[in-house]
């Protein structure tokens, strides 16, 4: 065992955002920057373009992490192994080519799952604590309250930066301030596993909290 393993008693949370890069992403980054905190962005491969590349560069400059959320955001449980590998490999490769970053995590679109996916995707699967922020009728206040009531040490929080998701932009400052009041430190997905001394590479495991 590595005796220098970084284990601390800090309360850690990892904010994660799906479905970018989009025009909502800079609004999220402005808020993260104001509070000087990091997050993890699960990108849809076919949204990576010349126009969105600067958003990705800004994410990395701010110390944020970039991860894989498929290429077409389709229901991957309906796909063959070959199609699944194409979704993942195209996105991983495009992120690498665009900003030189190696992704370390995957989140399944719609959290739709199959045996084929587990067999063909060689990245840890992240789900995260949802706050209904993909539902148009969930208010900013409701989103904030779900996160603040259900968060625990080691939680990955599932949020979305898709186009038009203004309620999450509105909820985010309150989520951050509430988590700070509860004593949380904000880290990336990679950092939350590393600092807690947990290996995320567990077969057929869906992670919402690094402890369970
Ligand atoms: Zn998604």
PDB file of C-alpha atoms and ligand atoms in Angstrom:
ATOM      1  CA  UNK A   1       0.000   0.000   0.000  1.00  0.00           C
ATOM      2  CA  UNK A   2       1.090   3.535  -0.666  1.00  0.00           C
ATOM      3  CA  UNK A   3       1.601   5.076   2.759  1.00  0.00           C
ATOM      4  CA  UNK A   4       1.494   8.549   1.269  1.00  0.00           C
ATOM      5  CA  UNK A   5      -2.064   8.032   0.085  1.00  0.00           C
ATOM      6  CA  UNK A   6      -3.929  11.305   0.418  1.00  0.00           C
ATOM      7  CA  UNK A   7      -6.630  10.627   2.943  1.00  0.00           C
ATOM      8  CA  UNK A   8      -8.112  13.534   4.812  1.00  0.00           C
ATOM      9  CA  UNK A   9     -11.165  14.309   6.857  1.00  0.00           C
ATOM     10  CA  UNK A  10     -12.151  17.245   4.693  1.00  0.00           C
ATOM     11  CA  UNK A  11     -15.793  17.155   3.635  1.00  0.00           C
ATOM     12  CA  UNK A  12     -15.651  16.937  -0.135  1.00  0.00           C
ATOM     13  CA  UNK A  13     -18.214  17.444  -2.878  1.00  0.00           C
ATOM     14  CA  UNK A  14     -17.808  17.286  -6.661  1.00  0.00           C
ATOM     15  CA  UNK A  15     -20.203  19.379  -8.755  1.00  0.00           C
ATOM     16  CA  UNK A  16     -20.657  17.849 -12.217  1.00  0.00           C
ATOM     17  CA  UNK A  17     -22.435  19.269 -15.266  1.00  0.00           C
ATOM     18  CA  UNK A  18     -23.812  17.299 -18.238  1.00  0.00           C
ATOM     19  CA  UNK A  19     -24.693  18.108 -21.835  1.00  0.00           C
ATOM     20  CA  UNK A  20     -22.305  20.928 -22.703  1.00  0.00           C
ATOM     21  CA  UNK A  21     -20.442  22.657 -24.041  1.00  0.00           C
ATOM     22  CA  UNK A  22     -23.324  25.070 -24.707  1.00  0.00           C
ATOM     23  CA  UNK A  23     -24.182  28.746 -24.392  1.00  0.00           C
ATOM     24  CA  UNK A  24     -25.147  28.007 -20.767  1.00  0.00           C
ATOM     25  CA  UNK A  25     -21.651  26.783 -19.895  1.00  0.00           C
ATOM     26  CA  UNK A  26     -19.974  30.241 -19.724  1.00  0.00           C
ATOM     27  CA  UNK A  27     -22.672  31.370 -17.275  1.00  0.00           C
ATOM     28  CA  UNK A  28     -21.842  28.383 -15.062  1.00  0.00           C
ATOM     29  CA  UNK A  29     -18.115  29.090 -15.380  1.00  0.00           C
ATOM     30  CA  UNK A  30     -18.636  32.752 -14.411  1.00  0.00           C
ATOM     31  CA  UNK A  31     -20.269  31.601 -11.167  1.00  0.00           C
ATOM     32  CA  UNK A  32     -17.605  28.971 -10.428  1.00  0.00           C
ATOM     33  CA  UNK A  33     -14.920  31.579 -11.081  1.00  0.00           C
ATOM     34  CA  UNK A  34     -16.569  34.088  -8.746  1.00  0.00           C
ATOM     35  CA  UNK A  35     -16.470  31.522  -5.920  1.00  0.00           C
ATOM     36  CA  UNK A  36     -13.047  30.220  -7.022  1.00  0.00           C
ATOM     37  CA  UNK A  37     -14.181  26.592  -7.235  1.00  0.00           C
ATOM     38  CA  UNK A  38     -13.770  23.711  -9.671  1.00  0.00           C
ATOM     39  CA  UNK A  39     -16.270  21.323 -11.258  1.00  0.00           C
ATOM     40  CA  UNK A  40     -16.377  18.470 -13.767  1.00  0.00           C
ATOM     41  CA  UNK A  41     -18.018  18.765 -17.185  1.00  0.00           C
ATOM     42  CA  UNK A  42     -19.366  15.685 -18.996  1.00  0.00           C
ATOM     43  CA  UNK A  43     -19.339  16.675 -22.663  1.00  0.00           C
ATOM     44  CA  UNK A  44     -21.406  15.503 -25.614  1.00  0.00           C
ATOM     45  CA  UNK A  45     -18.930  14.818 -28.409  1.00  0.00           C
ATOM     46  CA  UNK A  46     -20.990  16.261 -31.245  1.00  0.00           C
ATOM     47  CA  UNK A  47     -21.169  19.637 -29.472  1.00  0.00           C
ATOM     48  CA  UNK A  48     -17.380  19.988 -29.632  1.00  0.00           C
ATOM     49  CA  UNK A  49     -16.669  22.484 -32.414  1.00  0.00           C
ATOM     50  CA  UNK A  50     -14.382  25.383 -33.260  1.00  0.00           C
ATOM     51  CA  UNK A  51     -16.956  27.607 -31.571  1.00  0.00           C
ATOM     52  CA  UNK A  52     -17.093  25.644 -28.310  1.00  0.00           C
ATOM     53  CA  UNK A  53     -13.381  24.885 -28.057  1.00  0.00           C
ATOM     54  CA  UNK A  54     -12.683  28.156 -26.138  1.00  0.00           C
ATOM     55  CA  UNK A  55     -15.244  27.079 -23.514  1.00  0.00           C
ATOM     56  CA  UNK A  56     -13.340  23.815 -23.031  1.00  0.00           C
ATOM     57  CA  UNK A  57     -10.039  25.676 -22.815  1.00  0.00           C
ATOM     58  CA  UNK A  58     -11.512  27.951 -20.167  1.00  0.00           C
ATOM     59  CA  UNK A  59     -12.748  24.918 -18.179  1.00  0.00           C
ATOM     60  CA  UNK A  60      -9.247  23.494 -18.105  1.00  0.00           C
ATOM     61  CA  UNK A  61      -7.618  26.842 -17.278  1.00  0.00           C
ATOM     62  CA  UNK A  62      -9.911  27.053 -14.247  1.00  0.00           C
ATOM     63  CA  UNK A  63      -8.770  23.620 -13.059  1.00  0.00           C
ATOM     64  CA  UNK A  64     -12.022  21.922 -14.023  1.00  0.00           C
ATOM     65  CA  UNK A  65     -12.163  18.347 -15.303  1.00  0.00           C
ATOM     66  CA  UNK A  66     -13.618  17.210 -18.637  1.00  0.00           C
ATOM     67  CA  UNK A  67     -15.328  13.816 -19.000  1.00  0.00           C
ATOM     68  CA  UNK A  68     -17.238  11.736 -21.563  1.00  0.00           C
ATOM     69  CA  UNK A  69     -21.045  11.863 -21.968  1.00  0.00           C
ATOM     70  CA  UNK A  70     -21.184   9.990 -25.335  1.00  0.00           C
ATOM     71  CA  UNK A  71     -21.048  11.408 -28.863  1.00  0.00           C
ATOM     72  CA  UNK A  72     -24.726  11.708 -29.854  1.00  0.00           C
ATOM     73  CA  UNK A  73     -26.503  11.582 -26.461  1.00  0.00           C
ATOM     74  CA  UNK A  74     -28.655   8.661 -27.593  1.00  0.00           C
ATOM     75  CA  UNK A  75     -30.059   5.780 -25.569  1.00  0.00           C
ATOM     76  CA  UNK A  76     -26.955   3.625 -25.526  1.00  0.00           C
ATOM     77  CA  UNK A  77     -28.735   0.658 -23.953  1.00  0.00           C
ATOM     78  CA  UNK A  78     -30.254   0.076 -27.412  1.00  0.00           C
ATOM     79  CA  UNK A  79     -26.825  -0.071 -29.103  1.00  0.00           C
ATOM     80  CA  UNK A  80     -24.505  -2.877 -30.141  1.00  0.00           C
ATOM     81  CA  UNK A  81     -21.047  -3.181 -28.650  1.00  0.00           C
ATOM     82  CA  UNK A  82     -19.535  -1.674 -31.759  1.00  0.00           C
ATOM     83  CA  UNK A  83     -21.858   1.330 -31.695  1.00  0.00           C
ATOM     84  CA  UNK A  84     -21.167   1.839 -27.997  1.00  0.00           C
ATOM     85  CA  UNK A  85     -17.409   1.807 -28.531  1.00  0.00           C
ATOM     86  CA  UNK A  86     -17.776   4.297 -31.364  1.00  0.00           C
ATOM     87  CA  UNK A  87     -19.771   6.714 -29.158  1.00  0.00           C
ATOM     88  CA  UNK A  88     -17.116   6.583 -26.474  1.00  0.00           C
ATOM     89  CA  UNK A  89     -13.983   6.490 -28.595  1.00  0.00           C
ATOM     90  CA  UNK A  90     -15.048   9.349 -30.892  1.00  0.00           C
ATOM     91  CA  UNK A  91     -15.714  11.607 -27.921  1.00  0.00           C
ATOM     92  CA  UNK A  92     -12.571  10.657 -26.005  1.00  0.00           C
ATOM     93  CA  UNK A  93     -10.475  11.181 -29.135  1.00  0.00           C
ATOM     94  CA  UNK A  94     -12.098  14.500 -30.045  1.00  0.00           C
ATOM     95  CA  UNK A  95     -11.532  15.894 -26.544  1.00  0.00           C
ATOM     96  CA  UNK A  96      -7.902  14.801 -26.735  1.00  0.00           C
ATOM     97  CA  UNK A  97      -7.452  16.352 -30.190  1.00  0.00           C
ATOM     98  CA  UNK A  98      -9.247  19.566 -29.250  1.00  0.00           C
ATOM     99  CA  UNK A  99      -7.714  20.413 -25.873  1.00  0.00           C
ATOM    100  CA  UNK A 100      -5.171  17.648 -25.234  1.00  0.00           C
ATOM    101  CA  UNK A 101      -7.069  16.232 -22.266  1.00  0.00           C
ATOM    102  CA  UNK A 102      -7.430  12.543 -21.340  1.00  0.00           C
ATOM    103  CA  UNK A 103     -10.918  11.807 -19.992  1.00  0.00           C
ATOM    104  CA  UNK A 104     -11.191   9.537 -16.976  1.00  0.00           C
ATOM    105  CA  UNK A 105     -14.956   9.164 -16.415  1.00  0.00           C
ATOM    106  CA  UNK A 106     -18.178   8.437 -18.299  1.00  0.00           C
ATOM    107  CA  UNK A 107     -21.802   9.286 -17.565  1.00  0.00           C
ATOM    108  CA  UNK A 108     -24.463   7.353 -19.508  1.00  0.00           C
ATOM    109  CA  UNK A 109     -27.052   9.523 -21.290  1.00  0.00           C
ATOM    110  CA  UNK A 110     -30.416   9.239 -19.446  1.00  0.00           C
ATOM    111  CA  UNK A 111     -28.577   6.876 -17.042  1.00  0.00           C
ATOM    112  CA  UNK A 112     -29.715   4.191 -19.479  1.00  0.00           C
ATOM    113  CA  UNK A 113     -27.636   1.031 -18.982  1.00  0.00           C
ATOM    114  CA  UNK A 114     -26.970  -2.378 -20.491  1.00  0.00           C
ATOM    115  CA  UNK A 115     -24.574  -5.296 -20.109  1.00  0.00           C
ATOM    116  CA  UNK A 116     -23.123  -4.349 -23.491  1.00  0.00           C
ATOM    117  CA  UNK A 117     -22.238  -0.920 -22.119  1.00  0.00           C
ATOM    118  CA  UNK A 118     -20.451  -2.353 -19.089  1.00  0.00           C
ATOM    119  CA  UNK A 119     -18.555  -4.725 -21.341  1.00  0.00           C
ATOM    120  CA  UNK A 120     -17.521  -2.138 -23.918  1.00  0.00           C
ATOM    121  CA  UNK A 121     -16.820   1.023 -21.903  1.00  0.00           C
ATOM    122  CA  UNK A 122     -13.506   1.105 -20.123  1.00  0.00           C
ATOM    123  CA  UNK A 123     -14.186   4.152 -17.928  1.00  0.00           C
ATOM    124  CA  UNK A 124     -15.812   4.374 -14.472  1.00  0.00           C
ATOM    125  CA  UNK A 125     -19.566   5.162 -14.684  1.00  0.00           C
ATOM    126  CA  UNK A 126     -20.665   8.257 -12.722  1.00  0.00           C
ATOM    127  CA  UNK A 127     -24.329   8.888 -11.914  1.00  0.00           C
ATOM    128  CA  UNK A 128     -24.405  11.411  -9.084  1.00  0.00           C
ATOM    129  CA  UNK A 129     -26.987  12.984  -6.807  1.00  0.00           C
ATOM    130  CA  UNK A 130     -29.694  14.428  -9.051  1.00  0.00           C
ATOM    131  CA  UNK A 131     -31.851  17.416  -8.141  1.00  0.00           C
ATOM    132  CA  UNK A 132     -34.380  17.147 -10.999  1.00  0.00           C
ATOM    133  CA  UNK A 133     -32.517  19.957 -12.745  1.00  0.00           C
ATOM    134  CA  UNK A 134     -33.306  18.456 -16.157  1.00  0.00           C
ATOM    135  CA  UNK A 135     -37.039  18.979 -15.506  1.00  0.00           C
ATOM    136  CA  UNK A 136     -38.285  22.386 -16.683  1.00  0.00           C
ATOM    137  CA  UNK A 137     -40.818  22.616 -13.849  1.00  0.00           C
ATOM    138  CA  UNK A 138     -38.245  22.117 -11.062  1.00  0.00           C
ATOM    139  CA  UNK A 139     -37.613  25.604  -9.686  1.00  0.00           C
ATOM    140  CA  UNK A 140     -34.192  26.969  -8.751  1.00  0.00           C
ATOM    141  CA  UNK A 141     -35.209  26.789  -5.085  1.00  0.00           C
ATOM    142  CA  UNK A 142     -36.250  23.128  -5.358  1.00  0.00           C
ATOM    143  CA  UNK A 143     -32.984  22.209  -7.090  1.00  0.00           C
ATOM    144  CA  UNK A 144     -30.969  23.934  -4.388  1.00  0.00           C
ATOM    145  CA  UNK A 145     -32.915  22.339  -1.535  1.00  0.00           C
ATOM    146  CA  UNK A 146     -32.560  18.797  -2.896  1.00  0.00           C
ATOM    147  CA  UNK A 147     -28.783  19.182  -3.151  1.00  0.00           C
ATOM    148  CA  UNK A 148     -28.378  20.810   0.264  1.00  0.00           C
ATOM    149  CA  UNK A 149     -30.651  18.258   1.991  1.00  0.00           C
ATOM    150  CA  UNK A 150     -29.225  15.117   0.382  1.00  0.00           C
ATOM    151  CA  UNK A 151     -25.493  15.835   0.009  1.00  0.00           C
ATOM    152  CA  UNK A 152     -23.035  13.757   2.043  1.00  0.00           C
ATOM    153  CA  UNK A 153     -19.265  13.710   2.279  1.00  0.00           C
ATOM    154  CA  UNK A 154     -17.983  12.190  -0.971  1.00  0.00           C
ATOM    155  CA  UNK A 155     -21.034  13.029  -3.123  1.00  0.00           C
ATOM    156  CA  UNK A 156     -20.878  13.754  -6.831  1.00  0.00           C
ATOM    157  CA  UNK A 157     -23.723  16.168  -7.657  1.00  0.00           C
ATOM    158  CA  UNK A 158     -25.447  15.830 -11.051  1.00  0.00           C
ATOM    159  CA  UNK A 159     -26.321  19.150 -12.719  1.00  0.00           C
ATOM    160  CA  UNK A 160     -26.837  20.224 -16.347  1.00  0.00           C
ATOM    161  CA  UNK A 161     -25.439  23.039 -18.502  1.00  0.00           C
ATOM    162  CA  UNK A 162     -27.625  22.405 -21.543  1.00  0.00           C
ATOM    163  CA  UNK A 163     -29.056  25.316 -23.534  1.00  0.00           C
ATOM    164  CA  UNK A 164     -31.861  27.110 -21.689  1.00  0.00           C
ATOM    165  CA  UNK A 165     -31.258  25.569 -18.272  1.00  0.00           C
ATOM    166  CA  UNK A 166     -31.502  28.960 -16.570  1.00  0.00           C
ATOM    167  CA  UNK A 167     -32.982  27.559 -13.366  1.00  0.00           C
ATOM    168  CA  UNK A 168     -29.705  25.793 -12.659  1.00  0.00           C
ATOM    169  CA  UNK A 169     -27.739  28.978 -13.382  1.00  0.00           C
ATOM    170  CA  UNK A 170     -30.045  30.684 -10.899  1.00  0.00           C
ATOM    171  CA  UNK A 171     -29.745  27.867  -8.329  1.00  0.00           C
ATOM    172  CA  UNK A 172     -25.980  27.510  -8.457  1.00  0.00           C
ATOM    173  CA  UNK A 173     -24.886  30.418  -6.207  1.00  0.00           C
ATOM    174  CA  UNK A 174     -27.255  29.214  -3.488  1.00  0.00           C
ATOM    175  CA  UNK A 175     -26.048  25.625  -3.882  1.00  0.00           C
ATOM    176  CA  UNK A 176     -22.431  26.742  -3.549  1.00  0.00           C
ATOM    177  CA  UNK A 177     -23.090  29.026  -0.578  1.00  0.00           C
ATOM    178  CA  UNK A 178     -25.151  26.366   1.188  1.00  0.00           C
ATOM    179  CA  UNK A 179     -22.464  23.719   0.679  1.00  0.00           C
ATOM    180  CA  UNK A 180     -19.810  26.128   1.935  1.00  0.00           C
ATOM    181  CA  UNK A 181     -21.907  26.752   5.052  1.00  0.00           C
ATOM    182  CA  UNK A 182     -22.028  22.980   5.582  1.00  0.00           C
ATOM    183  CA  UNK A 183     -18.227  22.955   5.456  1.00  0.00           C
ATOM    184  CA  UNK A 184     -17.685  21.403   2.031  1.00  0.00           C
ATOM    185  CA  UNK A 185     -14.623  21.802  -0.163  1.00  0.00           C
ATOM    186  CA  UNK A 186     -15.239  21.627  -3.935  1.00  0.00           C
ATOM    187  CA  UNK A 187     -13.091  19.255  -5.979  1.00  0.00           C
ATOM    188  CA  UNK A 188     -13.208  17.504  -9.346  1.00  0.00           C
ATOM    189  CA  UNK A 189     -14.365  13.912  -9.904  1.00  0.00           C
ATOM    190  CA  UNK A 190     -10.775  12.674 -10.112  1.00  0.00           C
ATOM    191  CA  UNK A 191      -9.816  14.564  -6.978  1.00  0.00           C
ATOM    192  CA  UNK A 192     -12.707  13.316  -4.860  1.00  0.00           C
ATOM    193  CA  UNK A 193     -11.700   9.674  -5.474  1.00  0.00           C
ATOM    194  CA  UNK A 194      -7.993  10.414  -5.040  1.00  0.00           C
ATOM    195  CA  UNK A 195      -8.345  12.380  -1.823  1.00  0.00           C
ATOM    196  CA  UNK A 196     -10.688   9.805  -0.269  1.00  0.00           C
ATOM    197  CA  UNK A 197      -8.367   6.990  -1.312  1.00  0.00           C
ATOM    198  CA  UNK A 198     -10.994   5.171  -3.404  1.00  0.00           C
ATOM    199  CA  UNK A 199     -10.220   3.498  -6.741  1.00  0.00           C
ATOM    200  CA  UNK A 200     -13.077   4.346  -9.157  1.00  0.00           C
ATOM    201  CA  UNK A 201     -12.196   1.491 -11.517  1.00  0.00           C
ATOM    202  CA  UNK A 202     -14.754  -1.016 -10.265  1.00  0.00           C
ATOM    203  CA  UNK A 203     -16.604  -3.131 -12.836  1.00  0.00           C
ATOM    204  CA  UNK A 204     -20.378  -2.635 -13.046  1.00  0.00           C
ATOM    205  CA  UNK A 205     -20.356   0.086 -10.446  1.00  0.00           C
ATOM    206  CA  UNK A 206     -22.459   3.240 -10.708  1.00  0.00           C
ATOM    207  CA  UNK A 207     -20.953   5.965  -8.586  1.00  0.00           C
ATOM    208  CA  UNK A 208     -23.036   8.608  -6.812  1.00  0.00           C
ATOM    209  CA  UNK A 209     -20.847   8.861  -3.717  1.00  0.00           C
ATOM    210  CA  UNK A 210     -17.276   7.608  -3.458  1.00  0.00           C
ATOM    211  CA  UNK A 211     -18.222   5.682  -0.287  1.00  0.00           C
ATOM    212  CA  UNK A 212     -21.077   3.724  -1.777  1.00  0.00           C
TER     213      UNK A 212
HETATM  214 ZN1  LIG B   1     -27.147  14.157 -20.651  1.00  0.00          ZN
END
